[in-house]
Short mmCIF file of C-alpha atoms in Angstrom, two decimals:
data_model
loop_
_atom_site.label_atom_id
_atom_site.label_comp_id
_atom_site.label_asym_id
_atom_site.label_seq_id
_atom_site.Cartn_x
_atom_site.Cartn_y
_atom_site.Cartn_z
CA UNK A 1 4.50 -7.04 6.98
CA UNK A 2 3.35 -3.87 8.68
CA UNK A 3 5.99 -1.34 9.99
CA UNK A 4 4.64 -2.04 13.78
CA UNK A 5 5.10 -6.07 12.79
CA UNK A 6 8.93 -4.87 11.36
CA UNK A 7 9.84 -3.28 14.35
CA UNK A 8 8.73 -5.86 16.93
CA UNK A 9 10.66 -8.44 15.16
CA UNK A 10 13.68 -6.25 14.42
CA UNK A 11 13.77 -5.45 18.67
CA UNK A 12 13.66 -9.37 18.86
CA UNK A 13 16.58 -9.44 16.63
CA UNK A 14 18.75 -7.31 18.53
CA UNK A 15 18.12 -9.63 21.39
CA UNK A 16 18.89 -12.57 19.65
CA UNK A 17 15.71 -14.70 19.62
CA UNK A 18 15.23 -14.58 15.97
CA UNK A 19 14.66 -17.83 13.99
CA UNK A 20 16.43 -17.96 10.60
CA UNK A 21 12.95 -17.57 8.92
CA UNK A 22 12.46 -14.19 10.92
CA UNK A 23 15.89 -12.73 9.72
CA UNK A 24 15.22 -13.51 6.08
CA UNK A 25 11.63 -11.68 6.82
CA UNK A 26 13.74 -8.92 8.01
CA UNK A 27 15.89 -8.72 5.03
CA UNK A 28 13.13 -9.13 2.43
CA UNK A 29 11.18 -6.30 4.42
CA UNK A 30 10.23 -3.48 1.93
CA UNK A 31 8.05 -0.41 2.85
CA UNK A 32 4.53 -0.16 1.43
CA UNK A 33 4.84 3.42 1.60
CA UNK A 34 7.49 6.46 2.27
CA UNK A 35 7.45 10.48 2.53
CA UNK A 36 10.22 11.34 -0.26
CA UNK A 37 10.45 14.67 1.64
CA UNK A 38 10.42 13.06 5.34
CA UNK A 39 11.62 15.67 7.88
CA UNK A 40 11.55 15.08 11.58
CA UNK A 41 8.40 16.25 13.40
CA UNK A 42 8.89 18.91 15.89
CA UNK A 43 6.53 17.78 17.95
CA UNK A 44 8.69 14.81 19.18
CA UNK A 45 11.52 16.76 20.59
CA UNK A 46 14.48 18.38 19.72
CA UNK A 47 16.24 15.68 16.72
CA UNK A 48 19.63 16.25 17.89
CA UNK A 49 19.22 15.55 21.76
CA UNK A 50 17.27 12.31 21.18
CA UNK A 51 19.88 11.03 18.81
CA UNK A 52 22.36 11.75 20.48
CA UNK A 53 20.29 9.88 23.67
CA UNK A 54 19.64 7.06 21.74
CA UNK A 55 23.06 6.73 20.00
CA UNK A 56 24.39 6.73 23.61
CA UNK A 57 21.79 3.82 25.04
CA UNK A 58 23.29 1.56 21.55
CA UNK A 59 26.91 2.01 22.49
CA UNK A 60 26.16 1.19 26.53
CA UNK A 61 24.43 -1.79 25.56
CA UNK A 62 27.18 -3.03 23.22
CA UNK A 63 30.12 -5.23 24.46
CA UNK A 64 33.63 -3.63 25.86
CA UNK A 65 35.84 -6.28 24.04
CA UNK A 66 39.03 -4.39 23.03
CA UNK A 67 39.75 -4.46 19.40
CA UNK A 68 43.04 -3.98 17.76
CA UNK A 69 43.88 -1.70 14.91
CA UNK A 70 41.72 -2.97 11.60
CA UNK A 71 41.38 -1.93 8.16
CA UNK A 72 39.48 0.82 7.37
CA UNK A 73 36.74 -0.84 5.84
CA UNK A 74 36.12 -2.58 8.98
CA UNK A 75 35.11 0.78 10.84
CA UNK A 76 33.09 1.37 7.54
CA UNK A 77 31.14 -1.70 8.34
CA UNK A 78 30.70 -0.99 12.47
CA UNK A 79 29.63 2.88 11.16
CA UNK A 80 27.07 1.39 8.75
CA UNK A 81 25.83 -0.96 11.53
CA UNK A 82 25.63 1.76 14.09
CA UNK A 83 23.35 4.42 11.68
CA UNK A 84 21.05 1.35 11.04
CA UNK A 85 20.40 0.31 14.74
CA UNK A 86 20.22 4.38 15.63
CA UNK A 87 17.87 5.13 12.33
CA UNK A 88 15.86 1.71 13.57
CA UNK A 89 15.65 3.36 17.15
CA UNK A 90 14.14 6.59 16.09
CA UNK A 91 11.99 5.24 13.70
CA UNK A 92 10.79 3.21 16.47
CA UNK A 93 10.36 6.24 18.58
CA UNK A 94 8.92 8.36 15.65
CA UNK A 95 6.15 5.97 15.48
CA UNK A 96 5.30 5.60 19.33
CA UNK A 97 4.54 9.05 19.31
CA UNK A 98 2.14 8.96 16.41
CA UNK A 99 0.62 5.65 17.38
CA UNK A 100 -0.19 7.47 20.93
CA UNK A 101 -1.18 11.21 19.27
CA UNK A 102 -3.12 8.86 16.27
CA UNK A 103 -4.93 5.69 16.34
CA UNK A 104 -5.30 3.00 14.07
CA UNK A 105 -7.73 3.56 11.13
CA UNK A 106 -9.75 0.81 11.73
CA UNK A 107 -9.80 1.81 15.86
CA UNK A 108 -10.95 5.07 14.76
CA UNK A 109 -14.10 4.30 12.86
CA UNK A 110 -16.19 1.00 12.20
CA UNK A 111 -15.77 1.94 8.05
CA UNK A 112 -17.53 -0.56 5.77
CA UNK A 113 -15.72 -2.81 3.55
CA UNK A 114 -14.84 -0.66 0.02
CA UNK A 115 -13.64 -3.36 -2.72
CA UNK A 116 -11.55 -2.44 -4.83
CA UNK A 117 -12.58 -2.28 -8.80
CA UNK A 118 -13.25 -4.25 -11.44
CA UNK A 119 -14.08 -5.30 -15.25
CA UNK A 120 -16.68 -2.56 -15.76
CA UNK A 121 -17.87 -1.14 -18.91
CA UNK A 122 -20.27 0.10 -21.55
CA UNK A 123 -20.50 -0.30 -25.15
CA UNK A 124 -22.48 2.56 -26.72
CA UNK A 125 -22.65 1.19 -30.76
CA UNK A 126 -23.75 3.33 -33.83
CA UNK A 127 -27.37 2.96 -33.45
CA UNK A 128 -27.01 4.28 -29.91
CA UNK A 129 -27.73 0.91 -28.36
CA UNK A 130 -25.95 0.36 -25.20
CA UNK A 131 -24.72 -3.28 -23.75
CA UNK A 132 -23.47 -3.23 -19.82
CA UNK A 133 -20.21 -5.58 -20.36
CA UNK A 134 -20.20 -7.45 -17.43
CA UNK A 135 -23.30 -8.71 -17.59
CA UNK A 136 -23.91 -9.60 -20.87
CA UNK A 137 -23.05 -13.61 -21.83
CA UNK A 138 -19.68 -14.52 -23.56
CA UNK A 139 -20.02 -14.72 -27.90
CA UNK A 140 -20.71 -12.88 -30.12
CA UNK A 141 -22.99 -9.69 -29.09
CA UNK A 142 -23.60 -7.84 -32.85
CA UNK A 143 -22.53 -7.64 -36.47
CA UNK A 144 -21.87 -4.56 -37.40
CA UNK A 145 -21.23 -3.33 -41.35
CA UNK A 146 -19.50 -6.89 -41.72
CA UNK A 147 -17.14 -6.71 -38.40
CA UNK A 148 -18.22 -9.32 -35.42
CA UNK A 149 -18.26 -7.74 -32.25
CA UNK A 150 -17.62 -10.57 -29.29
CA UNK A 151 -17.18 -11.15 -25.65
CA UNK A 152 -14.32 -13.30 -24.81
CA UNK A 153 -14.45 -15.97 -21.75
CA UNK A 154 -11.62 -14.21 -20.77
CA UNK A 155 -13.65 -10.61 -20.54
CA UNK A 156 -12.32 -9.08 -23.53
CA UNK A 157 -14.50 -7.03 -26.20
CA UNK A 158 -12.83 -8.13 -29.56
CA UNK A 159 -13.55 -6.78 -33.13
CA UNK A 160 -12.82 -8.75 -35.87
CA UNK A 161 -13.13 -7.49 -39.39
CA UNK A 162 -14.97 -10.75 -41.14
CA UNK A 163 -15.10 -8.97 -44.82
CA UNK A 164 -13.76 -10.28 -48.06
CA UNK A 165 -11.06 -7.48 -49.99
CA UNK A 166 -13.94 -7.14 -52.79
CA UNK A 167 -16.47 -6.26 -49.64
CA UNK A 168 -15.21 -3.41 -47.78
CA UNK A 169 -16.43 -0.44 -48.03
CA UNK A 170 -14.64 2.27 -50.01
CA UNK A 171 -12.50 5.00 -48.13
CA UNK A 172 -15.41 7.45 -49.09
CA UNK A 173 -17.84 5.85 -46.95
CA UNK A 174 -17.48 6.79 -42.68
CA UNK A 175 -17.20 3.92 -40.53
CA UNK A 176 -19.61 2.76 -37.76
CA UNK A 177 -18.19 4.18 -34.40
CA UNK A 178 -18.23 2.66 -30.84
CA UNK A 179 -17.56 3.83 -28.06
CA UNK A 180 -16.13 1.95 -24.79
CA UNK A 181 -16.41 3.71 -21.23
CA UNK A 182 -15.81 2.38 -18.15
CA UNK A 183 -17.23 3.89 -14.38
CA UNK A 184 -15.31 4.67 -11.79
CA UNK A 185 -14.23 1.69 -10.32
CA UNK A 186 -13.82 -0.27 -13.85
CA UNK A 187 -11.45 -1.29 -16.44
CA UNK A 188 -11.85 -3.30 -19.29
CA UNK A 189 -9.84 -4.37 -22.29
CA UNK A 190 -10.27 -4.18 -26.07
CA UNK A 191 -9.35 -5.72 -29.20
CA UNK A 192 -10.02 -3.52 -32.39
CA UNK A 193 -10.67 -4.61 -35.50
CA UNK A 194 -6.57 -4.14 -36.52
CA UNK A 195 -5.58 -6.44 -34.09
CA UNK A 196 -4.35 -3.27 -31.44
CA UNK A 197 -5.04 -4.29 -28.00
CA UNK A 198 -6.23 -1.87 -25.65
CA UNK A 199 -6.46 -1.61 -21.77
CA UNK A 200 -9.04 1.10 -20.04
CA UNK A 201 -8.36 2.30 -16.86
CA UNK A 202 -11.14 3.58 -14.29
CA UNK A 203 -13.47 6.19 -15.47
CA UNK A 204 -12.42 6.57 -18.87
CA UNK A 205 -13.71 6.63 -22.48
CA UNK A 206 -12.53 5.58 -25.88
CA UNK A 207 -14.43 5.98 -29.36
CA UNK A 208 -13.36 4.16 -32.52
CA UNK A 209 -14.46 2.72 -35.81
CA UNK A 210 -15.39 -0.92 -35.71
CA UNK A 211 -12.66 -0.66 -38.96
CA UNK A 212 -9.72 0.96 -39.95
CA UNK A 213 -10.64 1.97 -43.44
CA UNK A 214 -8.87 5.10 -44.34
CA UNK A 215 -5.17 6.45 -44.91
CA UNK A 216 -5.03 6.13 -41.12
CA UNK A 217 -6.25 4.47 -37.42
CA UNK A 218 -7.50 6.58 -35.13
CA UNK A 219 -9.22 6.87 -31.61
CA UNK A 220 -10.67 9.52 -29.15
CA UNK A 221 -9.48 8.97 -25.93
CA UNK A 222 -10.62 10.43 -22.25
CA UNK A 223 -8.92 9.66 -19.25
CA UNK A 224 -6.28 7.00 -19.14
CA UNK A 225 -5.45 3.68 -21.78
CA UNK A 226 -2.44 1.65 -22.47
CA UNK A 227 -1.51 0.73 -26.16
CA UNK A 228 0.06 -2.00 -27.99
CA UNK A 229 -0.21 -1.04 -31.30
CA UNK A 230 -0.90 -3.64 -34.17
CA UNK A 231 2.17 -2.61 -37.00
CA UNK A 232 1.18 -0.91 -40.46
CA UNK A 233 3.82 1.26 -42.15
CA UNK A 234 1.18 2.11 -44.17
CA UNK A 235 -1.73 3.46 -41.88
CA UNK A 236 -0.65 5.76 -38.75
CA UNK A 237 -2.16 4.99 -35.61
CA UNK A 238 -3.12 8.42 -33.78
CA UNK A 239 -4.86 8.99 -30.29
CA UNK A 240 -6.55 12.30 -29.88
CA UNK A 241 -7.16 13.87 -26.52
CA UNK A 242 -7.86 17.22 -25.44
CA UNK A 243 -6.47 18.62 -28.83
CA UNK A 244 -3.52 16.55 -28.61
CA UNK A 245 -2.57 13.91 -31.25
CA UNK A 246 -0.40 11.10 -30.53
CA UNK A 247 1.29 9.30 -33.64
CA UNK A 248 2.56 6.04 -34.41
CA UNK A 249 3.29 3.43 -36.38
CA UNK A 250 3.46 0.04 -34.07
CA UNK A 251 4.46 0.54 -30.19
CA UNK A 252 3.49 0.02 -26.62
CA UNK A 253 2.62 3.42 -24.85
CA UNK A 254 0.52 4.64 -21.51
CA UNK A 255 -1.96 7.94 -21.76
CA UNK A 256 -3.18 9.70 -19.18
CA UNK A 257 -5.86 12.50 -19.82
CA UNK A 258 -8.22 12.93 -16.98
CA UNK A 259 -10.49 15.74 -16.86
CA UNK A 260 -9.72 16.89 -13.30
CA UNK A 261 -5.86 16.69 -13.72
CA UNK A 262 -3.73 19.34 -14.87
CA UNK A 263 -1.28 17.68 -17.28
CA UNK A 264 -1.68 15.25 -19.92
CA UNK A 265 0.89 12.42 -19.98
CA UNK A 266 2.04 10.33 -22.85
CA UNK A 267 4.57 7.41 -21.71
CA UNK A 268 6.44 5.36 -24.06
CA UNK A 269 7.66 1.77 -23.31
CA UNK A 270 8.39 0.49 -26.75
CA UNK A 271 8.76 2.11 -30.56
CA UNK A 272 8.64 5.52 -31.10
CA UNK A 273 6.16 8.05 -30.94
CA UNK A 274 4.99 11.82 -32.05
CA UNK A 275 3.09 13.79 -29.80
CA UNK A 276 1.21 17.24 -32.25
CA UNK A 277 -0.46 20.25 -30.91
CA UNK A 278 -0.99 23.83 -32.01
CA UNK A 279 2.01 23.07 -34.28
CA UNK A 280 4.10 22.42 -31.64
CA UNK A 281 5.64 18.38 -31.39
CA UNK A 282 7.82 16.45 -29.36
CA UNK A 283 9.71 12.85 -30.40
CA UNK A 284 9.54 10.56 -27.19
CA UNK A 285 12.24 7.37 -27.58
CA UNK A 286 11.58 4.55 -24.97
CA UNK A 287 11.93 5.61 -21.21
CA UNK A 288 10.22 9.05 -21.41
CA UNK A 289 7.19 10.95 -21.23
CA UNK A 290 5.99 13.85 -23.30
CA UNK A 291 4.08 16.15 -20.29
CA UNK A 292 1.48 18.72 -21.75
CA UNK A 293 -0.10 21.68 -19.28
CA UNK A 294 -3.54 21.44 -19.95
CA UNK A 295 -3.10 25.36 -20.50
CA UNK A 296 0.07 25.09 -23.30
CA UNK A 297 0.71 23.62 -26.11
CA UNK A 298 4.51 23.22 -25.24
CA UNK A 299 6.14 19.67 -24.52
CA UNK A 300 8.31 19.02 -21.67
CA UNK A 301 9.82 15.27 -21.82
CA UNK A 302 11.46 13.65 -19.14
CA UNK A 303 13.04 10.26 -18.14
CA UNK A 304 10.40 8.26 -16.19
CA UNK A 305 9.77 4.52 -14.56
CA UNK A 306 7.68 3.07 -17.01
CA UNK A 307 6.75 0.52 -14.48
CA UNK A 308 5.41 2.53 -12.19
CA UNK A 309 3.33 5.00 -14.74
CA UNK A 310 1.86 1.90 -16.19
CA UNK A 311 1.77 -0.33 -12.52
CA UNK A 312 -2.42 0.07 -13.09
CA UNK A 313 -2.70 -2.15 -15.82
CA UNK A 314 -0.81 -4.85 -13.62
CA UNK A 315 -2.81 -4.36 -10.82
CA UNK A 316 -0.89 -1.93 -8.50
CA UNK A 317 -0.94 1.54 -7.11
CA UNK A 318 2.76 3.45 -8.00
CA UNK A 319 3.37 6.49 -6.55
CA UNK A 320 6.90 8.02 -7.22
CA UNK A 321 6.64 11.38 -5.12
CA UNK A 322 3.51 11.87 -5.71
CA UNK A 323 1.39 14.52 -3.49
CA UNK A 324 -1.57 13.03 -1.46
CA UNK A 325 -4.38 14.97 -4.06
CA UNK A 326 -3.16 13.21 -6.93
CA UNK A 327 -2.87 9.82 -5.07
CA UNK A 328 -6.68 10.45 -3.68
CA UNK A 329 -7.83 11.12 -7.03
CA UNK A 330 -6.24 7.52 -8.34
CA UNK A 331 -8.41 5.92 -5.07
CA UNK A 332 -11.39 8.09 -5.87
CA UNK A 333 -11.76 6.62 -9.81
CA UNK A 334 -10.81 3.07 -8.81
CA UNK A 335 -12.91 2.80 -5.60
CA UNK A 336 -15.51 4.78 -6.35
CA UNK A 337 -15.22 7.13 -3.68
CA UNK A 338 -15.96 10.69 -2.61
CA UNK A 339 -12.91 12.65 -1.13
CA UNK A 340 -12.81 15.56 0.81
CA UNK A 341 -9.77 17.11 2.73
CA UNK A 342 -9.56 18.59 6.23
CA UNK A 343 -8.79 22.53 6.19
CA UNK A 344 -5.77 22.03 8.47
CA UNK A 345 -4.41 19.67 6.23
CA UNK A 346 -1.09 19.86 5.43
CA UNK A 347 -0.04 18.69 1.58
CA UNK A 348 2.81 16.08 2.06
CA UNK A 349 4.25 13.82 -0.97
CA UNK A 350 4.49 10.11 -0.75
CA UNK A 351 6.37 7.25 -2.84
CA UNK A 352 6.07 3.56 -2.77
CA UNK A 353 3.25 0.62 -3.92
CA UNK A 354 0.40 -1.00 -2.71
CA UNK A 355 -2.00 -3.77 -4.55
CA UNK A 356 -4.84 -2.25 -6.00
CA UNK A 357 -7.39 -5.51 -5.68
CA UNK A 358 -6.98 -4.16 -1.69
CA UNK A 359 -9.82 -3.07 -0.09
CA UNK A 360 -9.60 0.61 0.49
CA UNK A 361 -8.73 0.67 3.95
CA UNK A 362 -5.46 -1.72 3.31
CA UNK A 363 -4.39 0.79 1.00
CA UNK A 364 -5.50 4.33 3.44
CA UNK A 365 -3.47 2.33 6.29
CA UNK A 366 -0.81 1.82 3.85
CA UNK A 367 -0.33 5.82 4.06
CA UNK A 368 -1.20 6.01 7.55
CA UNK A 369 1.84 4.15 8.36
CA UNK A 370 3.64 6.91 7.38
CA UNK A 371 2.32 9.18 10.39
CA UNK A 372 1.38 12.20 8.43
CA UNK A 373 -1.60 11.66 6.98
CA UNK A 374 -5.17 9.80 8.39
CA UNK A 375 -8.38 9.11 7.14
CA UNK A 376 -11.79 8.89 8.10
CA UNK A 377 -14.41 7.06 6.05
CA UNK A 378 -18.34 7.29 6.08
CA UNK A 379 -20.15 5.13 3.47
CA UNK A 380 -18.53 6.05 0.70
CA UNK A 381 -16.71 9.72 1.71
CA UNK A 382 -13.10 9.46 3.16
CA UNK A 383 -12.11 12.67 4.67
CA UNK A 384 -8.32 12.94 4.46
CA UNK A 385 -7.13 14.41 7.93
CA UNK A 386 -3.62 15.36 9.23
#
């Protein structure tokens, strides 16, 4: 339900033609999207005067039935009712204003249909052969130094390790390496050969042996990948991005290591994990993230929600005050879009989620509810306007 939808039906409410399916609407209503740092506009007036307008309008149209004294928790409840009708009120005024100052998206511009992405990738192999995943048929697609490489009807690339004990190669010998990438606007998931699965997000690229045959596991990741970790106390499983290593034994855990962002982020969900760098390290325990400036080598960790830092491989965008670049650059990999900003634009944060198998323009009027941001779209540019 769309705030405009919300507010029609809440002004039916207060006049008491509401069904009982309509109030439950109302109660399950949740915002797509809200400005952590809303302030009121000055362009609608002065704040205090129209409150105290509107407040006044509530309180006329209320009944003059006398009450008696009553506990104090009963005024609690009338004070509670009366900020909800007056926030309801201004929110509704709020939002005439910017529907008259700002049209609709779609009124604005006849923008073609954007889909959202999908499972996209290439597998670059030893010999420098390349297979487009997504078109290729389901079974087996090469054997490589005894490991099966296969397409799963279910779209997953798995490796399994077919060798006997007596016919694996010795630690001296180098593995064949792969390497997985995925455009903008793809994902894809992986199985390697130790039974770790893997999930790629949009425009990102991962390189690994097709076996784990030394003292340890590890991968080269760019851009962003969530882990679950196949256990072995006896061979360390280490991610290495941008000069960073990330350590573990068995455990579920979110990178992020784009290019064209500033900070690397390492989020743990489950186990425990050791993030190296320039001999600096940080310990993460479930619930935080190590954060490293692509310009330091020192750790800051922080208590995050996992959820929403990982909310891509279940198919939504989170934002948890996020600024309107960083959310542009999340629609830019996954749509496969060109942004550009307007001069005059003014940088405002925004928190909330919205589906990501949307077409683009569910998800730009998804922010454009908000009434401080717009968009235009041509082909494949959107121009992000105030």
């Amino acid at each position: 339900m769309t705030k405009e939808e919300y507010l029609s039906l809440y002004e039916k409410y207060l006049s008491g033609a509401c069904s009982a399916e309509e109030k439950a609407l109302l109660d399950n209503y949740q915002d797509n999207m809200i400005l952590p740092d809303d302030q009121w506009d000055p362009d609608l007036g002065n704040e205090k005067a129209i409150y105290a307008d509107v407040y006044s309008k509530f309180k006329r149209s209320q009944s003059k039935t006398k009450i008696g004294r009553a506990p104090v928790f009963f005024w609690l409840k009338i004070a509670a009712v009366l900020f909800v009708c007056v926030s309801s009120a201004l929110l509704i005024w709020k939002l005439q204003y910017h529907s008259k100052n700002n049209p609709p998206l779609i009124a604005r511009h006849n923008q073609s249909i954007i889909r959202p992405g999908g499972n996209k990738a290439y597998l670059t192999m030893a010999g420098g052969s390349v297979v487009v995943l997504n078109d290729i048929k389901n079974g087996e697609i090469a054997t490589q130094a005894g490991v099966q490489v296969s397409k799963t009807k279910e779209g997953l690339l798995v490796y399994k390790d077919n060798r006997t004990a007596g016919n694996k190669k010795p630690d001296i010998n180098e593995p064949d390496q792969n390497t997985v990438t995925t455009p903008r606007g793809g994902q894809y998931q992986i199985v390697l050969s130790d039974g770790t699965k893997v999930w790629l997000n949009a425009a990102t690229a991962l390189k690994y042996p097709t076996s784990f045959s030394g003292k340890d596991r590890k991968v080269e990741l760019s851009g962003e990948a969530y882990f679950e970790v196949a256990k072995n106390a006896t061979k360390p499983f280490k991610v290495v991005v941008n000069g960073l290593e990330v350590q573990v034994l068995g455990t579920h855990f979110n990178v992020m290591a784009y290019d064209n962002e500033k900070v690397v982020k390492t989020t743990l969900l489950e186990g425990k994990v050791r993030l190296f760098k320039n001999g600096h390290e940080a310990v993460l325990k479930p619930g935080e993230q190590g954060v490293l400036n692509n310009q330091s080598s020192l750790f800051e960790v922080k208590d995050v929600k996992v959820d929403d830092e990982t909310a891509w491989k279940n198919g939504f965008f989170a934002f948890n005050n996020e600024s309107i670049e960083t959310i542009m650059r999340q629609i830019s990999r996954w749509y496969d879009v060109d942004v550009a900003f307007s001069e005059k634009m003014m940088r405002r944060n925004f928190g909330g989620s919205v589906s990501r198998y949307e077409n683009v323009g569910t998800v730009l009027k998804a922010l454009e509810l908000t009434g401080s941001v717009h968009f235009n779209v041509e082909g494949r540019r959107i121009t992000v306007m105030p």
